[in-house]
Structure formats: C-alpha cells, structure tokens
Amino acid sequence: MQGVKRRTRRWIALAVMAVATMAAGLGILAPSVAYAAEGCKVDYKIASQWNGGFTGDVKITNLGAAVNGWNLVWTFPNGQRVTQAWNANTTNSGDTVTAKNLGYNKDIATNGSVSFGFNGSWSGTNGIPTSFSLNGVVCTGAVGEPSTPPTTTPPPTGGGTAMETVAAMEPGWNLGNSLDAVGADETAWGNPRITQALIQNVAAQGYNSIRIPITWDNHQSKSSPYAVEDAYLDRVQEVVGWALDADLYVLINIHHDSWIWMADMNTNRTVVEARYEAIWTELATRFRDAPPELLFESVNEPQFNNVDDATAYALLDDLNVAFHEIVRGTGGGNATRVLVLPTLHTNADQGRLDALSATIDSLNDPNLAATVHYYGFWPFSVNIAGYTKFNAEVQADIEGYLDRTYNEFVANDIPVIVGEWGLLGFDAHTGTVEQGEKLKFFEYMGYYARQKGMTLQLWDNGQHFDRTAFTWKDPELFTMMKASWTTRSGTASTDQLYTAKTATVADQSVTLNLNGTTFQGLKYGTTNLVQGTDYTISGSTLTIKASRLTTLLGDRNYGVKANLSAVFSQGAPWRISIISYDQPTMSAASGASSTFAIPTQFKGDQLATMEAKYADGTAAGPQNWTSYKEFARAFSPDYTAGTISLPTAFWSEVNDGQKVTLTFHFWSGKTVTYYVTESGGNVTGSLT
C-alpha cells in the first residue's frame, strides 16, 4: 500500500519454524466492505515447545477483498489450551479456540496479512489443528466467487491508515538534545552537529522511525509576524530529508517552547497563539509536499502555568485544534498526513486521556494519533524510597499506564506513539538503576507495549547511542531492547552473585524468570558449561556449583571475576556476574559541603542506596518523606576514585548542626553506618 513502509511490523514479526500451511475460504463481515473472490491462507506454526507448554504463531493472509474485522476458529486435536495471547483476544470452549482481532489489527487488505501469537499448554501430544474457519466459513483451500456482490465503492488508494502508519514506525528513536537544545545552535547542550552518517547509522540499528524534537524560540522573531529564520528551517528540512532518505518515518514537533513561552498562554494568549500558529504555518507550507512518512506532533509535553486542569485542558484543546486547522488547510500531502496530538503533560492520567479523546472526537479525522510519554514508576526510575528492584509494583505501573492508554485510544482505533520512554534517573546518570534491574524494566516495557500495539520511541539525548563512533554505550541494554521488538527474553532474580573473598565457596542459586522461554544452558564465553557438573537446573532455579565458582573466582581479588550467560530458547541471554568482595569500609573526613566526599573502599561491592536519619529517627535531607535518598542526586558513588559524594543538593535540606546517621546499603547485602554533621558550610564525617 502506498505510503506505508514495506517492512514487517516488528510487533508481530516472529522468527519461527513452519509446521502447517492451509488455504481457507474468507467470510465477509459487513456489506459496506467491497467483495472479491474469497480465499485466505493460514500458517499455524509452533515457535518453541517445552515440557507442558509451547508457543504458537498464526498468520492469516487475505487472498480476497479487504476485510474489516475477523475471527479465526480452530479445534485442538489433543486437548491443548491457549493460556496467553498477544495481538488477538482468544477464548477457549473445550478444545475449540476463537481468536478475534484487536482494535488496531482488524483490517486485512487484499494480499495483506495479520499475525498473532499465543502460549499454550499440552500433554502427551501437541498435534497440529487440521481445520480452520475464518469469519464463519470453513477453510476449504479453494478461492471461490464473492458470496455477496459489492455494495459500495472501494476506498481510494493512497497512504496507509493512521494505525498502519504508526505500527510501521515501531521501533523508534529520539534525536534528543540537538535541534531541541536551548542555545545558539544544535550543539548548545553538548551533542555534536547532526550528520547524515548519524541518521544512516540509526537506521542501520533496526529503527523504523526517528523523532526529531525542535525548539524554535531562539530562531523565531519575538514580534509580529513571528517569522522563523529561513536558515533554521533549511537546517530542519535538511535533517528531515536525510531521515526520509534513510527509509525512516519522521516525527517533528514544537518542543521546549512548551515551557519556555507557551506555558504562559493563560496570561499571554494573543502572543502565544500567534507564535504557535506562525510556526505551524511555516512548517506546514515548507513540508506540504513531503511524503506521508513525515508526521507532525503539535507540541511536546504541553503545560500551563498557574491554572487548574480544566483550564489547561481547554488551552491545549485550542492549540491542538488550531494545529489541525492550519496543517489540513495547506492541502497537498497535509490533507491526509498523520497528525499526532499529546495529552496534557503527555502523561496517561485518566483525566488527561479523557480530555484528549474529546478533542480527537471533535475533529472527526481518521488520520490522527495520540501520544504519551513514559519514564517508569517514579521511585524505581530515580532509585528513591528503597525501590532498587524491578518488583511487582514497578511492573504493575507499566501495565496500568499502558492499559489505560490502550483502552482510551487503541481499542477505539486511534493509534498511540509513546514518543519518549526510558528511565527518569538517566537524567542524572545511566547507572542510577542497577544494570540487571534496568534490563528487566526495558525487557518488560518492550514486551507489554507490543501486546498493546503501541509504538515506542526511545529517548536518547546522547547517553545511549554514540553520535560520532556510532556504537552503543551500553551494548547489553541495546541487545535487550532489540530482542523486545519481536519476542520476550528470559531474565533472573539477579545478575550478581557475590562471594566473600576469604569465605568458603558454596553453591549459589538464582531464580530464572522464563517469560515464556525455555532455559537452554549456561555459558562462560564460548564454552558451554556442563549441566550436573557445573550447574543444576530445577524448575526455575539455576544453581551454580561451588566447584565451578571456585575456578571462576580464581585469585579471589576484588571485583567481577567472570561473566556467565544464561541462554534461553529466544531473546537475549542473561548475564550473571561472579564477584569477589569483602565488607566495604569508610574513613573519617571533613571538608566544605560543596565538595564533601566520604573515602570508601568498596572492595568489589556496589552501592544500592543510602538512608539518612536524624538522631530521633526522622528522615534527613531532601525528599524527607523517605529516609532512602535519591541515587545520583543526594549521593553518588565513584568506584574509580573510591568516594561517595554528598552534593550541595543533599546539604541544602539538612538542618545545620544536627548529626545525621547515614546507612549505606550494598548489593551484596552488607551495610555501613556513617555519621555526618554540617555547620556553616563545613562538614565532618566519622564512624562514630
């Protein structure tokens, strides 16, 4: 279909082995659909199988007229049951299964296809179903005549639907802190000038779309008619052109202007509206004839100063409606270009979702998409209040956030772009969240968004993909993200196994989170370790034998002595680091509050979090609703320098002259207690 990128949608693409292919007659749902010779092909495939369980994939290829809504029915021959499905709703009635479309994949064009998958249970034999029926018509293998003559004119050809376009954009990447930088030019926030090679290398990583945030404030006249500099528009057009040439979908917007000047809309409405409309008028005119792979986003993270929610919703509605009117009014490709509208603050609180739904309903335009941003369950994402692990509460926050968004939009045929996602703590340091816990978050977020048919666009302000070397600063993280584009990966309860340097080496165990995979083995580099000799596996418990650990620990010097890889039937492997350590120790110190750091011998251990309390047990320091302080904001370990710094942000919230008890929690389970007192800008630290 013209205008839709000819790539397999990554949220339904699965690498599988073919087991059976069947031709089917195609039933028709509604007389408003144009009919042709009936027929379809169904590929039923078993992707993986283990004791008592299996993963199945089903692909329906439409050989007849376009279909708007489908259900597929089959009967299992050996009592199998579907236990979990994605990209379809399934129900079991005895041995019979009915799979129905979701809101975002109900349309199957002529010669188009749709896929869904499921996990199932089996016992004894896992036979292949021998018959399928689609929309009530038994699969016969024949392509017959239309069951009903056409009653309407076929829809016009052209660009894909908004749902198809957004689906084809998965996965996406943000060119953050470049054209959106506030300063003289795109290098103002420390990133190099954008090059065509960078864009080409982003595409080479497997990304299908790029979001290019753009801040206009320093490049727009502050007086009527609020013209944008031609040179800046030329630069934007150059970068957009490079991205389109790289076969990427492109999303451009108005970015930090949202808080620089647009936030004053309630008190400066005439100027804000005039500036906003001037920018979109110039952009819409400039890109009027650009291909449909270019999308417009009305504004990034809209916010308004000193107003209640009801007023803010009305202000955002005015901007979104003006944006829609301006773009559509320029005609050409803009008449049908997919336009992306944000919720207030671009978050998924129910009130925000409802307000945007009302705007979209009022516009009555099928080529609209919604956007939200997601940076995780806040305490976990910044490592505060003791939330050091990816636990059930963190997972539930992902599910609730995406479920609300899905129910509001995707289930009602409005596509969703999660235009920014990651962990909020990355703003301070990419090590704010421990590596293994971080990987579990990224794995689950990628998986769950795929189940909900949403496109994710990773926020990268330069901390992930090196923009000159074109390599990933954290290859392990990228490997996990990339796997999540198509499948699930196994993880484990931890990625660190600690053994005290002078202790007797003993067996150590981790609990595997199989996530629908099967454990295949344990590797050390390219060497396959031997089950029964080097390790044992019992259910989901992986135990590494003391004899193998002794070999891996070697000289027992502090630090990571070896990295093992748990390999699963699909997805990324899971690293398990074997670490030699001792009880960390600290030394007394004194100095100015602006530079104070605690001398620390980590001895192979790593810091998880820090508590701060006054003598009466109340919480000290910033965020005093919790004793557990924010990692990389209130305290920061430096393993190379051998220090833990307590910056000004910590001392500014500490009572002058009052002794504070600090408890440092390490990933080995060890703790260290330390005492600090700040008086007149000077700090003394001691062990007593």
Tab-separated table of N, CA, C and O in Angstrom, residues 36 48 50 76 106 112 118 125 135 177 186 188 220 264 308 322 377 386 421 462 479 486 517 678 681:
chain	number	residue	atom	x	y	z
A	36	ALA	N	-14.499	-9.581	-3.182
A	36	ALA	CA	-13.803	-10.169	-4.318
A	36	ALA	C	-13.838	-11.671	-4.123
A	36	ALA	O	-14.499	-12.169	-3.217
A	48	SER	N	8.205	-22.642	19.670
A	48	SER	CA	9.032	-23.351	20.649
A	48	SER	C	8.127	-24.244	21.480
A	48	SER	O	6.918	-24.006	21.586
A	50	TRP	N	8.167	-26.889	25.151
A	50	TRP	CA	8.847	-27.410	26.325
A	50	TRP	C	7.871	-28.302	27.074
A	50	TRP	O	6.701	-28.447	26.672
A	76	PHE	N	-8.331	-27.867	18.733
A	76	PHE	CA	-7.108	-28.601	19.060
A	76	PHE	C	-7.390	-30.105	19.046
A	76	PHE	O	-8.405	-30.562	19.602
A	106	LYS	N	-7.712	-4.978	12.942
A	106	LYS	CA	-8.940	-5.560	12.407
A	106	LYS	C	-8.996	-5.575	10.883
A	106	LYS	O	-9.740	-6.332	10.288
A	112	GLY	N	-2.848	-8.807	1.957
A	112	GLY	CA	-2.220	-8.428	3.209
A	112	GLY	C	-2.328	-9.562	4.219
A	112	GLY	O	-2.973	-10.597	3.978
A	118	PHE	N	0.500	-16.954	20.705
A	118	PHE	CA	-0.050	-17.378	21.988
A	118	PHE	C	0.898	-18.351	22.672
A	118	PHE	O	1.741	-18.994	22.024
A	125	THR	N	0.675	-35.299	23.471
A	125	THR	CA	0.912	-34.992	22.062
A	125	THR	C	0.496	-33.559	21.785
A	125	THR	O	-0.519	-33.094	22.300
A	135	ASN	N	-14.223	-16.125	9.985
A	135	ASN	CA	-15.498	-15.403	9.884
A	135	ASN	C	-16.648	-16.333	9.517
A	135	ASN	O	-17.520	-15.999	8.718
A	177	ASN	N	18.212	16.456	22.461
A	177	ASN	CA	19.233	17.437	22.842
A	177	ASN	C	20.092	17.880	21.665
A	177	ASN	O	21.287	18.135	21.815
A	186	GLU	N	22.425	23.803	17.551
A	186	GLU	CA	22.105	22.431	17.938
A	186	GLU	C	23.185	21.771	18.788
A	186	GLU	O	22.980	20.658	19.294
A	188	ALA	N	24.422	23.265	21.508
A	188	ALA	CA	24.423	24.015	22.774
A	188	ALA	C	24.388	23.109	23.999
A	188	ALA	O	24.867	23.501	25.061
A	220	GLN	N	13.020	32.346	16.191
A	220	GLN	CA	11.754	32.962	15.797
A	220	GLN	C	11.741	34.410	16.275
A	220	GLN	O	12.122	34.707	17.414
A	264	ASP	N	2.774	30.227	29.359
A	264	ASP	CA	2.117	31.462	29.813
A	264	ASP	C	0.867	31.786	28.993
A	264	ASP	O	0.378	32.922	29.027
A	308	ASP	N	-5.851	25.529	36.699
A	308	ASP	CA	-6.337	24.214	37.100
A	308	ASP	C	-6.432	23.314	35.868
A	308	ASP	O	-6.242	23.757	34.729
A	322	ALA	N	-6.182	24.395	16.529
A	322	ALA	CA	-5.539	25.339	15.619
A	322	ALA	C	-4.487	24.644	14.765
A	322	ALA	O	-4.368	24.896	13.555
A	377	PHE	N	7.835	3.797	36.778
A	377	PHE	CA	7.332	4.045	38.135
A	377	PHE	C	8.350	4.925	38.841
A	377	PHE	O	9.504	4.540	39.028
A	386	GLY	N	13.900	3.350	48.539
A	386	GLY	CA	14.207	1.933	48.639
A	386	GLY	C	13.772	1.094	47.459
A	386	GLY	O	13.884	-0.137	47.505
A	421	TRP	N	10.417	7.374	26.018
A	421	TRP	CA	10.365	6.400	27.109
A	421	TRP	C	11.787	6.066	27.537
A	421	TRP	O	12.741	6.255	26.789
A	462	GLY	N	21.862	11.501	23.880
A	462	GLY	CA	23.286	11.302	23.695
A	462	GLY	C	23.862	10.294	24.664
A	462	GLY	O	25.020	9.906	24.549
A	479	THR	N	20.945	-4.745	23.267
A	479	THR	CA	20.615	-6.127	22.919
A	479	THR	C	19.273	-6.528	23.510
A	479	THR	O	18.444	-7.163	22.852
A	486	THR	N	10.608	-8.068	18.991
A	486	THR	CA	9.940	-9.214	18.362
A	486	THR	C	9.568	-10.326	19.320
A	486	THR	O	8.735	-11.168	18.982
A	517	THR	N	9.946	-18.472	27.757
A	517	THR	CA	11.050	-19.138	27.084
A	517	THR	C	11.381	-20.445	27.800
A	517	THR	O	10.790	-20.778	28.826
A	678	GLU	N	26.853	18.926	59.395
A	678	GLU	CA	27.182	20.113	58.597
A	678	GLU	C	26.890	21.358	59.435
A	678	GLU	O	25.824	21.480	60.054
A	681	GLY	N	28.455	25.467	56.448
A	681	GLY	CA	29.064	25.117	55.170
A	681	GLY	C	30.221	24.152	55.265
A	681	GLY	O	30.803	23.780	54.239
